[in-house]
Short mmCIF file of C-alpha atoms and ligand atoms in Angstrom, two decimals:
data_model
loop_
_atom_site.label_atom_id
_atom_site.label_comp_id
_atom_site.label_asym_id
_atom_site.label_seq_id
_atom_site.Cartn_x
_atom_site.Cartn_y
_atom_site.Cartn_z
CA UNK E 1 -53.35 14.35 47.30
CA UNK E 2 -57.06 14.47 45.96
CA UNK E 3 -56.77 15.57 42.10
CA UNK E 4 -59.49 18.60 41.42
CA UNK E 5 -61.21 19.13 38.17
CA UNK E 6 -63.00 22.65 38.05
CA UNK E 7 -65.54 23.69 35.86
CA UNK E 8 -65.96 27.58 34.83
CA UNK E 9 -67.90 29.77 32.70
CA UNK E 10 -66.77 33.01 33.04
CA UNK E 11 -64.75 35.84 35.89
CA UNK E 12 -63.29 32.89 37.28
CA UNK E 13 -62.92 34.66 40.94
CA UNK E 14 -63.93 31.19 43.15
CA UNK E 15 -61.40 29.02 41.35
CA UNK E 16 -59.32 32.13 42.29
CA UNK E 17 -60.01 31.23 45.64
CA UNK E 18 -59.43 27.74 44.99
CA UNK E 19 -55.53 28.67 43.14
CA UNK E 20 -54.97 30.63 46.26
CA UNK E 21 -55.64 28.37 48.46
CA UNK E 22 -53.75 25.35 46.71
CA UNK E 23 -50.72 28.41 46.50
CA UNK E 24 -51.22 28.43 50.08
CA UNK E 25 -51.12 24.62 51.31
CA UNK E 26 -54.60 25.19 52.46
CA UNK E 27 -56.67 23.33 49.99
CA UNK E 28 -55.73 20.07 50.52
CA UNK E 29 -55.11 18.84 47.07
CA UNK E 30 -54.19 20.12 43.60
CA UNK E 31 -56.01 21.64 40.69
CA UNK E 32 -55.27 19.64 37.34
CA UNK E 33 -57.55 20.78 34.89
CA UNK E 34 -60.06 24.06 34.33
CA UNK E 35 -62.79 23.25 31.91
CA UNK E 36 -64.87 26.39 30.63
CA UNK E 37 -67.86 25.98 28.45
CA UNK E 38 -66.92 29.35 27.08
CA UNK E 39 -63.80 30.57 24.93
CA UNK E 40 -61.73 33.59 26.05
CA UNK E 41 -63.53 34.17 29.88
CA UNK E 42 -61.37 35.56 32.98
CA UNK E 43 -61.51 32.32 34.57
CA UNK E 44 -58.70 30.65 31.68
CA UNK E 45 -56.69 33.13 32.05
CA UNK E 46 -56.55 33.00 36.01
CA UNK E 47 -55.61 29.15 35.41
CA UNK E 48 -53.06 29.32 32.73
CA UNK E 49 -51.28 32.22 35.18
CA UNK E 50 -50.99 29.56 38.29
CA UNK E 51 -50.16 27.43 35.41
CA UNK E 52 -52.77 24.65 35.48
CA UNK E 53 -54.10 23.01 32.03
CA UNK E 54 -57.41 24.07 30.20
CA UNK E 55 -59.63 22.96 28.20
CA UNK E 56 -62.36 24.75 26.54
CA UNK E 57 -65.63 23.03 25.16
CA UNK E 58 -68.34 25.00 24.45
CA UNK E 59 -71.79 24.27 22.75
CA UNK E 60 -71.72 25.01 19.24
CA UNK E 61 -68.79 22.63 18.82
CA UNK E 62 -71.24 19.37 19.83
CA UNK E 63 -74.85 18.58 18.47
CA UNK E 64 -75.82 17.98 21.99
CA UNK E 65 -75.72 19.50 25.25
CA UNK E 66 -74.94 15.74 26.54
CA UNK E 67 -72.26 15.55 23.95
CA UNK E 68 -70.76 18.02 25.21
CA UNK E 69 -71.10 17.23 28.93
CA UNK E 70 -70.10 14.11 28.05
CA UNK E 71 -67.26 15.15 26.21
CA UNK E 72 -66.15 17.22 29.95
CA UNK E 73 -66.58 14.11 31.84
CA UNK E 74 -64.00 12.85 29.49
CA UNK E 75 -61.65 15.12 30.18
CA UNK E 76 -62.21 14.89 34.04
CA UNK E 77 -61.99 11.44 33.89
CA UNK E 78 -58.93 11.91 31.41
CA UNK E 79 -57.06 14.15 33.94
CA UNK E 80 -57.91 11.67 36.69
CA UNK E 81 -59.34 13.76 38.42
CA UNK E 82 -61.22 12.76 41.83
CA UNK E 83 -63.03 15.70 43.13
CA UNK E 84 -65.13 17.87 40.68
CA UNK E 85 -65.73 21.81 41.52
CA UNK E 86 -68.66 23.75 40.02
CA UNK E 87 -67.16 27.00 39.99
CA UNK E 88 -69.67 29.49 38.44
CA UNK E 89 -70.84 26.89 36.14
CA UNK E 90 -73.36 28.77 33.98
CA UNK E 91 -75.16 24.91 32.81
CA UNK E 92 -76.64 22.25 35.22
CA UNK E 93 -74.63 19.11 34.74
CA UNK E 94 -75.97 16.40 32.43
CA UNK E 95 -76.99 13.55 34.53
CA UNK E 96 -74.99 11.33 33.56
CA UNK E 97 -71.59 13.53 34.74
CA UNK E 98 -73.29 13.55 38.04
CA UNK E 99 -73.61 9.77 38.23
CA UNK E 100 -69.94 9.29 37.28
CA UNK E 101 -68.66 11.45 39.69
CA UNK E 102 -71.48 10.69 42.55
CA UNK E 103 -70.78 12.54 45.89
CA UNK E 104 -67.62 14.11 44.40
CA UNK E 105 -69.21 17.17 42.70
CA UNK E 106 -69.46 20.67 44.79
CA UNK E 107 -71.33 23.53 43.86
CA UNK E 108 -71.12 27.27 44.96
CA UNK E 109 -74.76 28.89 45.30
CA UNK E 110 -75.00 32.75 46.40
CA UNK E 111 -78.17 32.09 48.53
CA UNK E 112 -78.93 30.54 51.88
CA UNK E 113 -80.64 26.83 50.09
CA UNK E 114 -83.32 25.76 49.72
CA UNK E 115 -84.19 29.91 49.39
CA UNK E 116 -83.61 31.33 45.53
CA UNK E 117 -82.44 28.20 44.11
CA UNK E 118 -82.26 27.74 40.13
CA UNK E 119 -81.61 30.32 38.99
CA UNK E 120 -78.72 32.63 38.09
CA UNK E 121 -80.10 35.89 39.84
CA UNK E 122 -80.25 34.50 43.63
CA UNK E 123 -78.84 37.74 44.94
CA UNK E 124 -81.39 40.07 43.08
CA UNK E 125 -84.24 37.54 44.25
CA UNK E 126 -83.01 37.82 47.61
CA UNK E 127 -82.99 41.43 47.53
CA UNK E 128 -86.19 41.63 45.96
CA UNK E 129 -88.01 39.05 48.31
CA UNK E 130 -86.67 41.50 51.05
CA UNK E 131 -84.84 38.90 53.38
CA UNK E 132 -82.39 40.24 56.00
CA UNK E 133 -79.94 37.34 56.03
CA UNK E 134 -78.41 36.23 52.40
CA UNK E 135 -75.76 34.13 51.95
CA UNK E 136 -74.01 31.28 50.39
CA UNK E 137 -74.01 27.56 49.80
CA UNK E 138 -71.89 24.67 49.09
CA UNK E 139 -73.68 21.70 48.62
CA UNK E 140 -73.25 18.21 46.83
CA UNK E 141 -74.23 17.95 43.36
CA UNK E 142 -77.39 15.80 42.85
CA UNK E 143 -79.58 15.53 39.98
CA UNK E 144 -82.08 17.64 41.26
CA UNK E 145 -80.76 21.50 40.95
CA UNK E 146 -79.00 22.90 43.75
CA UNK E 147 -80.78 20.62 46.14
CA UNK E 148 -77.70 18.13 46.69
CA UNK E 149 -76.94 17.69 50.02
CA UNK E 150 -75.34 21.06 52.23
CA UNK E 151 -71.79 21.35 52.77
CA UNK E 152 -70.85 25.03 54.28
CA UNK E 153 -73.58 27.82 54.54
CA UNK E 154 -72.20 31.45 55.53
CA UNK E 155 -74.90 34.04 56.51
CA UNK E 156 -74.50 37.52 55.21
CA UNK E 157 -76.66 40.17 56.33
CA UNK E 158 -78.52 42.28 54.30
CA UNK E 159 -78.07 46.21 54.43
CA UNK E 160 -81.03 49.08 54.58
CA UNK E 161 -78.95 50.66 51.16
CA UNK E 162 -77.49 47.47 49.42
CA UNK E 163 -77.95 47.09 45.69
CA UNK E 164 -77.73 43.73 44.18
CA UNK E 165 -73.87 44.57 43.71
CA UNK E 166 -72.79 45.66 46.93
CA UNK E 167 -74.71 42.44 48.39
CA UNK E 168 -73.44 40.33 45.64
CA UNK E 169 -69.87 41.40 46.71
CA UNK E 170 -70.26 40.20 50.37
CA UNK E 171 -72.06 37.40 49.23
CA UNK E 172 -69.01 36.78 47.30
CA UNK E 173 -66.36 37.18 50.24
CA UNK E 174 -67.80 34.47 52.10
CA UNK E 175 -68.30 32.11 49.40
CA UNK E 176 -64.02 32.41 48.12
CA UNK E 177 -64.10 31.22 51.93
CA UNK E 178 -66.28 28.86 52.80
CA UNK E 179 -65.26 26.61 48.77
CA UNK E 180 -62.08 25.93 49.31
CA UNK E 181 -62.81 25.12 52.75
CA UNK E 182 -65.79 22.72 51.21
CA UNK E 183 -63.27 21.25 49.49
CA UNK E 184 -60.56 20.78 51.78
CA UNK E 185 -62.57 18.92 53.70
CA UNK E 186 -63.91 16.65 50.84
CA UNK E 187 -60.21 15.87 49.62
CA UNK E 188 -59.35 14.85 53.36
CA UNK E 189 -62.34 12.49 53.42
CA UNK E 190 -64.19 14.12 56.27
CA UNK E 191 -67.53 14.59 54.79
CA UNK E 192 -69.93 12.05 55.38
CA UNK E 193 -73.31 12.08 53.78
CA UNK E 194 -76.21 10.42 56.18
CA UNK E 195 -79.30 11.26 53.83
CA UNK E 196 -80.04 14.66 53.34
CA UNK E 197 -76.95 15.78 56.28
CA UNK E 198 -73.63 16.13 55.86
CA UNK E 199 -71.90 15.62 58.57
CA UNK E 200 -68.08 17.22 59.26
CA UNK E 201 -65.53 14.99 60.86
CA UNK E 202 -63.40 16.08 63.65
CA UNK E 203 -59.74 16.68 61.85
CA UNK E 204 -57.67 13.93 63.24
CA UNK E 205 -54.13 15.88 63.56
CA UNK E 206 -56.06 18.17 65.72
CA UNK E 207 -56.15 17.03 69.63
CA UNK E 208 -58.87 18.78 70.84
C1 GRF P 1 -70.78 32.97 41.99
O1 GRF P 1 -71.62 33.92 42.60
C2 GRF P 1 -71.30 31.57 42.22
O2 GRF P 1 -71.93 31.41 43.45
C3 GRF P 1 -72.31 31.42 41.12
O3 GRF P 1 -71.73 32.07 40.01
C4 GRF P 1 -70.83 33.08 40.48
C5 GRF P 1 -69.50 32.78 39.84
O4 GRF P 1 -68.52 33.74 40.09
N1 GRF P 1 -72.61 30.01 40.91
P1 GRF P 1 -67.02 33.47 39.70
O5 GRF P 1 -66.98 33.06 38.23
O6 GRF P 1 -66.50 32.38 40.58
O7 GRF P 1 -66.31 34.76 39.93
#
């Protein structure tokens, strides 16, 4: 059973996804640790409910943002944990993190990559741009931001009347579907990475 380390910043509502997923035998391995880079957010209190461990290391406690990634790496490693989940993530990942856990870190972006990437207002960009399909991404974590390798992509259409909410909400729908899904497959070992593709084994308990 793959051991999952997931990193939060704030509502918490795709480790949600990830809890109730695990709750349901779906996930295909276990959440050991929630690291938030902020005290007191939604997203600690989902995981001390399902009753998984915490640990909260924010800024101003280190002199360095690479102390203080470096001081989360610890604690993955610490936990043992083999798979590493971006979860609404407010900071991009100090290099070195990404190195120690190469090809074992997913991210959730709410846009269609390589459109809107980078920033934290992908929805509102997408709106603004005026695209008719938005959407969702799980990708590999890389270096380069939110350019990893894509996982899952879910299309989600968008509406004559939306506001950046009422897309953002069925932006969000598809993405507490298409993580723990992301990550299911990565804890079964059927992603392989050939360059930029990822491509999904068949699952081999399923004869068709
Ligand atoms: C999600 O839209 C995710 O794609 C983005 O940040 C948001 C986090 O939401 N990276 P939540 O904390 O999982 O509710």
């Amino acid at each position: 059973m793959s051991r999952i380390g997931v990193l939060v910043s704030g509502r918490g509502s795709n480790l949600q996804a990830l809890l109730d997923a695990q709750a349901a035998g779906t996930l295909g391995g276990e959440v050991v640790v929630v690291i938030s880079n902020h005290a007191g957010v939604p997203a600690l209190e989902r995981a001390a409910k399902a009753g998984v461990p915490t640990v909260v290391l924010e800024r101003d406690a280190f002199e360095s943002r690479k102390a203080q990634h470096l001081a989360i790496c610890e604690a993955l490693v610490s936990h043992n944990v083999d798979i590493v989940v971006l979860a609404g993530f407010d900071r991009i990942l100090h290099p070195e993190v990404v190195r120690r856990f190469q090809q074992r870190i997913l991210n959730v972006h709410p846009s269609l990559l390589p459109a809107f990437a980078g920033g934290l207002h992908a929805q509102a960009d997408a709106l603004d741009y005026g695209v008719k399909v938005a959407g969702c991404t799980v990708h590999f974590v890389t270096e380069e931001v939110d350019a990893g390798p894509i996982v899952l992509q879910a299309p989600v259409p968008v509406l004559d009347d939306d506001t950046v909410e009422s897309l953002s909400a069925r932006i969000l729908e598809e993405e507490h579907r298409i993580l723990p899904e992301a990550v299911r497959l990565l804890a079964e070992g059927r992603l392989r990475i050939e360059g930029r593709r990822v491509r999904v084994l068949p699952d081999p308990l399923r004869a068709d």
